[in-house]
Short mmCIF file of C-alpha atoms in Angstrom, two decimals:
data_model
loop_
_atom_site.label_atom_id
_atom_site.label_comp_id
_atom_site.label_asym_id
_atom_site.label_seq_id
_atom_site.Cartn_x
_atom_site.Cartn_y
_atom_site.Cartn_z
CA MET A 34 155.85 169.21 89.46
CA ASN A 35 154.57 172.34 89.52
CA ARG A 36 153.99 174.32 86.21
CA GLN A 37 154.28 177.68 87.26
CA TYR A 38 154.78 178.99 84.36
CA LEU A 39 155.07 178.04 80.48
CA SER A 40 157.67 176.68 78.26
CA TRP A 41 159.73 180.21 77.27
CA PRO A 42 159.30 178.94 73.78
CA SER A 43 155.52 178.51 74.08
CA ALA A 44 155.49 182.12 76.03
CA LEU A 45 157.15 183.85 72.92
CA VAL A 46 154.80 182.23 70.54
CA LEU A 47 151.28 183.56 72.79
CA LEU A 48 153.03 187.21 73.57
CA GLY A 49 154.15 187.46 69.41
CA PHE A 50 157.68 187.85 70.32
CA GLY A 51 161.02 187.17 68.36
CA SER A 52 163.19 184.76 69.01
CA SER A 53 166.24 187.63 69.01
CA LEU A 54 165.92 187.67 72.93
CA ALA A 55 168.62 188.89 75.51
CA PRO A 56 169.28 187.63 82.02
CA ALA A 57 172.38 192.52 106.32
CA ILE A 58 170.83 192.37 108.79
CA ALA A 59 170.34 193.99 111.66
CA ALA A 60 167.22 194.41 113.73
CA THR A 61 166.58 197.17 116.50
CA PRO A 62 164.79 196.19 119.23
CA SER A 63 162.78 199.48 119.61
CA LEU A 64 161.74 199.47 115.70
CA GLU A 65 158.02 199.46 115.32
CA VAL A 66 156.69 196.78 112.65
CA PRO A 67 153.93 195.68 112.80
CA ALA A 68 153.92 191.74 112.46
CA PRO A 69 151.08 190.44 109.46
CA THR A 70 148.35 188.90 110.98
CA HIS A 71 148.15 185.83 108.44
CA ASP A 72 152.00 184.71 108.66
CA ALA A 73 150.34 181.33 110.33
CA HIS A 74 148.66 180.48 107.49
CA LEU A 75 151.19 180.79 104.94
CA ILE A 76 152.66 177.61 103.45
CA SER A 77 156.01 177.49 101.54
CA GLN A 78 156.30 175.23 98.65
CA ILE A 79 159.92 175.74 98.44
CA ASN A 80 162.02 172.99 100.24
CA LEU A 81 165.37 174.81 101.42
CA PRO A 82 168.25 172.65 102.90
CA LYS A 83 168.73 173.21 106.15
CA GLN A 84 172.30 175.66 106.87
CA ASP A 85 174.89 174.95 109.92
CA VAL A 86 174.29 178.52 111.01
CA GLY A 87 177.05 180.09 113.17
CA SER A 88 177.27 183.46 114.64
CA PRO A 89 178.19 186.41 112.21
CA ASN A 90 180.97 188.56 112.92
CA SER A 91 180.53 192.31 112.88
CA THR A 92 182.48 195.28 114.66
CA VAL A 93 181.84 197.86 116.22
CA GLY A 94 184.62 200.68 116.24
CA GLY A 95 185.32 202.64 119.38
CA GLY A 96 182.19 202.78 120.86
CA LYS A 97 181.85 206.35 121.28
CA ARG A 98 179.06 208.35 122.86
CA GLY A 99 176.35 209.48 120.18
CA GLY A 100 177.93 207.23 117.82
CA CYS A 101 175.40 206.03 114.60
CA LEU A 102 174.74 202.27 116.22
CA THR A 103 174.48 200.92 119.97
CA ARG A 104 176.76 197.98 120.30
CA GLU A 105 173.55 195.80 120.75
CA MET A 106 172.03 196.59 118.08
CA SER A 107 175.37 196.28 115.57
CA ALA A 108 174.81 192.53 117.02
CA LEU A 109 171.83 192.10 114.91
CA PHE A 110 173.26 193.94 112.16
CA ARG A 111 173.58 190.96 109.48
CA PRO A 112 173.33 189.92 105.77
CA VAL A 113 170.30 188.09 104.38
CA LEU A 114 173.15 185.31 104.30
CA PRO A 115 173.99 181.63 105.47
CA ILE A 116 176.90 182.03 108.40
CA ASP A 117 179.61 179.25 108.37
CA GLU A 118 180.85 177.99 111.49
CA SER A 119 183.62 180.85 111.59
CA GLY A 120 181.08 183.69 111.50
CA THR A 121 181.41 184.41 108.15
CA ALA A 122 178.77 185.09 105.61
CA ILE A 123 179.18 183.23 102.72
CA ALA A 124 177.61 184.78 99.05
CA ASN A 125 178.36 182.14 96.53
CA THR A 126 176.79 182.92 93.35
CA THR A 127 176.70 181.58 89.21
CA SER A 128 175.78 185.88 88.66
CA SER A 129 177.51 188.27 86.85
CA THR A 130 176.06 191.49 88.30
CA PRO A 131 175.03 189.77 91.77
CA SER A 132 173.05 191.62 94.28
CA LEU A 133 173.41 191.50 98.28
CA TRP A 134 170.78 192.58 100.63
CA TRP A 135 171.31 193.76 104.19
CA TYR A 136 168.69 195.20 106.88
CA VAL A 137 169.82 198.18 107.69
CA PRO A 138 168.00 200.06 111.23
CA ALA A 139 167.64 203.34 111.39
CA ASN A 140 170.69 204.96 112.48
CA SER A 141 172.59 207.99 112.34
CA ALA A 142 175.68 207.34 109.91
CA VAL A 143 176.83 209.96 107.58
CA LYS A 144 177.18 207.05 104.75
CA ALA A 145 177.57 203.49 104.41
CA GLU A 146 180.25 202.00 101.88
CA LEU A 147 180.92 198.82 100.05
CA SER A 148 184.00 197.49 99.70
CA VAL A 149 184.87 194.55 97.46
CA PHE A 150 188.67 192.74 97.54
CA THR A 151 189.97 189.72 95.99
CA GLN A 152 190.58 186.95 98.46
CA ASP A 153 194.48 186.76 98.34
CA ASN A 154 197.02 185.58 100.58
CA THR A 155 199.43 188.15 99.71
CA ASN A 156 197.64 191.36 98.82
CA ASP A 157 193.89 192.07 98.66
CA SER A 158 193.26 194.28 96.08
CA LEU A 159 189.67 196.59 95.56
CA VAL A 160 187.47 195.61 93.28
CA HIS A 161 184.66 197.59 94.12
CA TYR A 162 183.64 200.47 95.79
CA GLN A 163 180.44 202.11 96.43
CA MET A 164 178.70 204.68 98.64
CA ILE A 165 175.21 205.04 99.79
CA ASP A 166 174.43 208.34 101.01
CA ASP A 167 171.17 208.51 103.17
CA ILE A 168 171.60 205.56 105.00
CA GLY A 169 170.26 206.52 108.29
CA SER A 170 167.01 208.54 107.04
CA GLU A 171 164.63 205.12 107.28
CA ALA A 172 165.41 201.16 108.67
CA GLY A 173 165.16 198.84 105.51
CA LEU A 174 166.85 196.04 103.38
CA LEU A 175 169.43 197.12 101.57
CA GLN A 176 170.17 195.61 97.85
CA ILE A 177 173.01 196.50 96.72
CA THR A 178 174.08 194.96 92.91
CA LEU A 179 177.63 194.85 91.56
CA PRO A 180 178.12 195.96 88.31
CA ASN A 181 178.52 193.42 85.53
CA ASN A 182 181.83 191.20 85.72
CA ALA A 183 183.06 193.11 88.98
CA ILE A 184 183.86 189.99 89.92
CA LYS A 185 185.31 186.95 88.43
CA ALA A 186 184.06 183.24 87.75
CA ASP A 187 185.77 180.53 89.62
CA ASN A 188 187.25 183.53 91.85
CA SER A 189 186.37 184.59 95.76
CA TYR A 190 186.48 187.48 96.96
CA TRP A 191 186.18 189.31 100.49
CA TRP A 192 183.34 191.98 100.89
CA ASP A 193 182.72 194.44 103.89
CA LEU A 194 180.14 196.94 104.13
CA THR A 195 180.80 200.05 106.83
CA LEU A 196 178.38 202.53 108.28
CA ALA A 197 180.35 205.44 108.72
CA CYS A 198 179.73 207.56 111.84
CA ASP A 199 181.45 210.36 111.25
CA GLU A 200 182.70 211.98 107.97
CA ILE A 201 186.22 212.68 109.74
CA ASP A 202 186.98 210.34 113.12
CA ARG A 203 186.15 206.75 111.46
CA SER A 204 186.96 205.44 114.76
CA GLY A 205 183.04 204.29 115.38
CA ASP A 206 182.78 202.74 112.35
CA VAL A 207 180.14 200.11 112.60
CA TYR A 208 180.81 197.24 109.31
CA LEU A 209 179.87 193.43 108.28
CA PHE A 210 182.30 191.05 106.21
CA GLY A 211 181.60 188.23 104.42
CA SER A 212 182.95 186.12 101.47
CA ILE A 213 181.35 186.27 97.73
CA THR A 214 182.60 183.73 95.38
CA ARG A 215 181.29 183.67 92.08
CA GLN A 216 181.09 180.28 90.57
CA ASN A 217 180.61 178.55 86.66
CA PRO A 218 177.17 177.21 86.38
CA GLU A 219 178.68 174.31 84.50
CA ASN A 220 180.87 173.62 87.67
CA VAL A 221 178.29 173.84 90.61
CA SER A 222 177.25 170.92 92.84
CA ILE A 223 175.31 169.10 95.48
CA ARG A 224 176.35 169.06 99.08
CA ARG A 225 177.01 165.53 99.82
CA ASN A 226 175.01 165.80 103.09
CA PRO A 227 172.37 163.33 104.10
CA ALA A 228 169.81 166.24 105.26
CA VAL A 229 170.69 167.77 101.86
CA ILE A 230 170.03 164.73 99.60
CA ASP A 231 166.35 163.60 101.42
CA THR A 232 165.37 167.50 101.43
CA LEU A 233 166.20 166.94 97.10
CA ILE A 234 163.94 163.53 96.99
CA THR A 235 161.06 165.60 98.58
CA THR A 236 161.78 168.28 96.27
CA LEU A 237 161.80 165.97 92.90
CA LEU A 238 158.27 163.77 94.42
CA GLY A 239 156.61 167.23 95.37
CA SER A 240 153.74 167.32 93.15
CA ASP A 241 153.45 171.22 94.17
CA SER A 242 157.04 171.54 93.72
CA TYR A 243 158.52 174.87 91.83
CA LEU A 244 160.60 172.35 89.54
CA THR A 245 159.39 172.22 86.71
CA LEU A 246 161.09 168.81 85.29
CA ASP A 247 159.42 166.28 83.41
CA VAL A 248 157.17 164.55 85.86
CA SER A 249 158.77 160.87 84.89
CA GLU A 250 162.26 162.28 84.82
CA ALA A 251 161.93 163.78 88.34
CA GLN A 252 160.29 160.58 89.46
CA GLU A 253 163.25 158.53 88.10
CA LEU A 254 165.64 160.98 89.57
CA ALA A 255 164.31 161.13 93.05
CA ASN A 256 163.97 156.65 92.49
CA ALA A 257 167.75 156.45 91.89
CA LEU A 258 168.76 158.25 94.77
CA GLN A 259 166.15 156.37 97.31
CA MET A 260 167.96 153.19 96.37
CA SER A 261 171.46 154.58 96.38
CA THR A 262 173.59 157.75 97.51
CA ASP A 263 176.82 156.80 96.66
CA ASP A 264 178.87 159.44 94.49
CA ARG A 265 178.30 157.71 90.95
CA THR A 266 174.56 158.34 91.62
CA VAL A 267 174.53 161.68 92.83
CA THR A 268 177.07 162.80 89.72
CA MET A 269 174.33 161.53 88.06
CA VAL A 270 171.44 163.23 89.39
CA GLU A 271 173.78 166.92 89.83
CA SER A 272 174.61 166.79 85.97
CA ARG A 273 170.70 165.90 85.09
CA LEU A 274 169.80 169.18 87.34
CA ARG A 275 172.64 171.00 86.44
CA ASP A 276 171.35 171.40 83.12
CA HIS A 277 167.93 171.82 83.88
CA PHE A 278 169.38 174.99 86.16
CA ILE A 279 171.52 176.44 83.06
CA ALA A 280 168.67 176.03 81.08
CA VAL A 281 166.02 177.73 83.19
CA GLN A 282 169.15 180.58 83.95
CA SER A 283 168.93 181.12 80.05
CA ASP A 284 165.02 181.32 79.68
CA TYR A 285 164.98 183.75 83.10
CA ALA A 286 168.05 186.00 81.00
CA GLN A 287 165.94 185.80 77.81
CA LEU A 288 163.17 186.90 79.34
CA SER A 289 164.08 189.55 81.33
CA GLN A 290 165.21 191.49 78.42
CA SER A 291 162.41 190.95 76.46
CA MET A 292 160.80 192.77 79.24
CA GLN A 293 162.71 196.34 78.69
CA ASN A 294 161.03 196.18 75.07
CA GLN A 295 159.75 199.44 74.90
CA ASN A 296 156.81 198.38 72.85
CA ILE A 297 155.60 195.53 74.63
CA SER A 298 151.71 196.01 75.85
CA ASN A 299 150.38 196.12 79.56
CA ALA A 300 148.73 192.65 79.08
CA GLU A 301 152.27 191.07 77.74
CA LEU A 302 154.29 192.80 80.37
CA LYS A 303 152.05 191.11 82.85
CA ASN A 304 152.07 188.00 81.49
CA LEU A 305 155.50 187.95 81.48
CA LYS A 306 155.77 189.06 84.88
CA GLN A 307 154.02 186.10 85.92
CA GLN A 308 156.47 183.97 83.76
CA ARG A 309 159.68 185.40 85.76
CA SER A 310 157.80 185.57 89.04
CA GLY A 311 157.51 181.27 88.52
CA MET A 312 160.87 180.84 87.34
CA MET A 313 162.95 183.06 90.68
CA LEU A 314 160.95 180.52 92.86
CA GLU A 315 162.69 177.20 90.47
CA LEU A 316 165.64 179.43 90.21
CA ALA A 317 165.80 179.81 94.50
CA GLN A 318 164.96 176.49 94.88
CA LEU A 319 167.79 175.33 92.35
CA SER A 320 170.15 177.68 93.32
CA ALA A 321 169.75 176.04 97.54
CA PHE A 322 170.24 172.67 96.18
CA PHE A 323 173.93 173.50 94.60
CA ASP A 324 174.75 176.02 97.93
CA MET A 325 174.35 179.67 95.74
CA TRP A 326 172.85 180.70 98.75
CA GLY A 327 173.43 184.28 97.37
CA ASP A 328 171.14 183.68 94.52
CA THR A 329 168.64 182.38 96.47
CA ALA A 330 168.42 185.23 98.81
CA ASN A 331 168.30 187.54 96.12
CA PHE A 332 165.17 186.02 94.26
CA LEU A 333 163.42 185.68 97.76
CA ALA A 334 164.17 189.21 98.40
CA MET A 335 163.36 190.22 95.34
CA GLY A 336 160.02 188.11 95.05
CA ARG A 337 158.96 188.82 98.89
CA ASP A 338 155.80 190.85 98.24
CA GLU A 339 154.53 188.38 95.82
CA HIS A 340 155.41 184.99 97.83
CA PRO A 341 156.04 186.33 101.28
CA GLU A 342 155.44 182.22 102.91
CA GLU A 343 158.87 181.36 100.52
CA TRP A 344 160.34 185.07 102.04
CA GLN A 345 159.36 183.63 105.81
CA SER A 346 160.65 179.84 104.89
CA LEU A 347 163.80 181.63 104.30
CA LEU A 348 164.19 183.60 107.01
CA ASP A 349 163.89 180.28 109.04
CA ASN A 350 166.28 178.48 107.29
CA LEU A 351 169.01 181.69 107.94
CA PHE A 352 167.66 182.39 111.48
CA PRO A 353 166.82 179.21 113.01
CA GLN A 354 164.97 179.74 116.75
CA ASP A 355 166.69 176.21 118.15
CA ASP A 356 169.00 177.71 119.84
CA PRO A 357 167.85 178.79 123.78
CA PHE A 358 170.58 182.17 124.01
CA THR A 359 169.65 183.72 120.88
CA GLU A 360 165.66 182.70 120.59
CA ALA A 361 164.58 186.14 121.25
CA GLU A 362 167.29 188.41 118.71
CA GLU A 363 166.39 185.55 116.27
CA ASP A 364 162.38 185.77 116.38
CA GLU A 365 163.21 189.78 116.29
CA ILE A 366 164.98 189.34 113.14
CA ILE A 367 162.49 187.06 111.46
CA ARG A 368 159.79 189.49 112.41
CA VAL A 369 161.35 192.56 111.43
CA LEU A 370 162.39 191.59 108.23
CA ARG A 371 158.63 189.65 106.89
CA MET A 372 157.67 193.69 106.65
CA SER A 373 160.76 195.56 105.73
CA PRO A 374 160.22 197.91 102.90
CA SER A 375 163.60 198.28 100.33
CA LEU A 376 165.81 201.32 100.89
#
């Protein structure tokens, strides 16, 4: 397995820390984003289970002349998330402070608004509202992180991101909506899908995998799945990977907190950033196997400058070009997102 970072206790000893440490996508056809010359040579080491991708739900308001987005632009306005067959963007997460990402093209909106509601058959209750000013000045990736525990574990919510084209007349608003579910890490599970299991086996056997499982344990789990994919075997592998997933999450949380130490030296901070980078890639990989795609997208979006090949792998997974009716559109989305700055 790929040893991208030291075990956390070892890192603490080397760095001299104590043990008390506290863890959209719209593309405009007219955007001028230079394509990187090295993309064809990027080689990804991350294995993401293939998604069954649908078409996103997006809505344009009255379509008045002079609106902040054209109908064509709004058809490409999507979150960096998988889309299910019903057209709903799915952001599953184990985080108490999850982040959502969208690409926002240059527009004339007066503001953007994010609203998060509980999913209730009788009453949708607003749990979070956030306004973003100056949304139309530049095109780029928009990241919004929800406040701590704004959404509760083992609960599902609706979210919508709205571009308000006029402060008073809201009939021309453009918006996206989707679902976000926060799961307890102890309850996550692997999808019982042959393609997912095959990808997991490949990852467990890969010498350059980002997983930091002991080589013998990874081999044992892969061999078990190669011999049988019955529910008992998958449940056993799932349990072992879940324990490892939770341990890496804990290490990541402690490392992130230690980086806030104001007395840390530049050399120590650089070392910790390298450690965190490896952990982010492993968490992105594990989150995908447990269907926590909101977390996978967040980790790879945050690390896209350091690991453009893994960002590219995510984009290829979320926006496949195997549909002749959407190939040009998906290619444009991937092209723009490869080089998009953060807003």
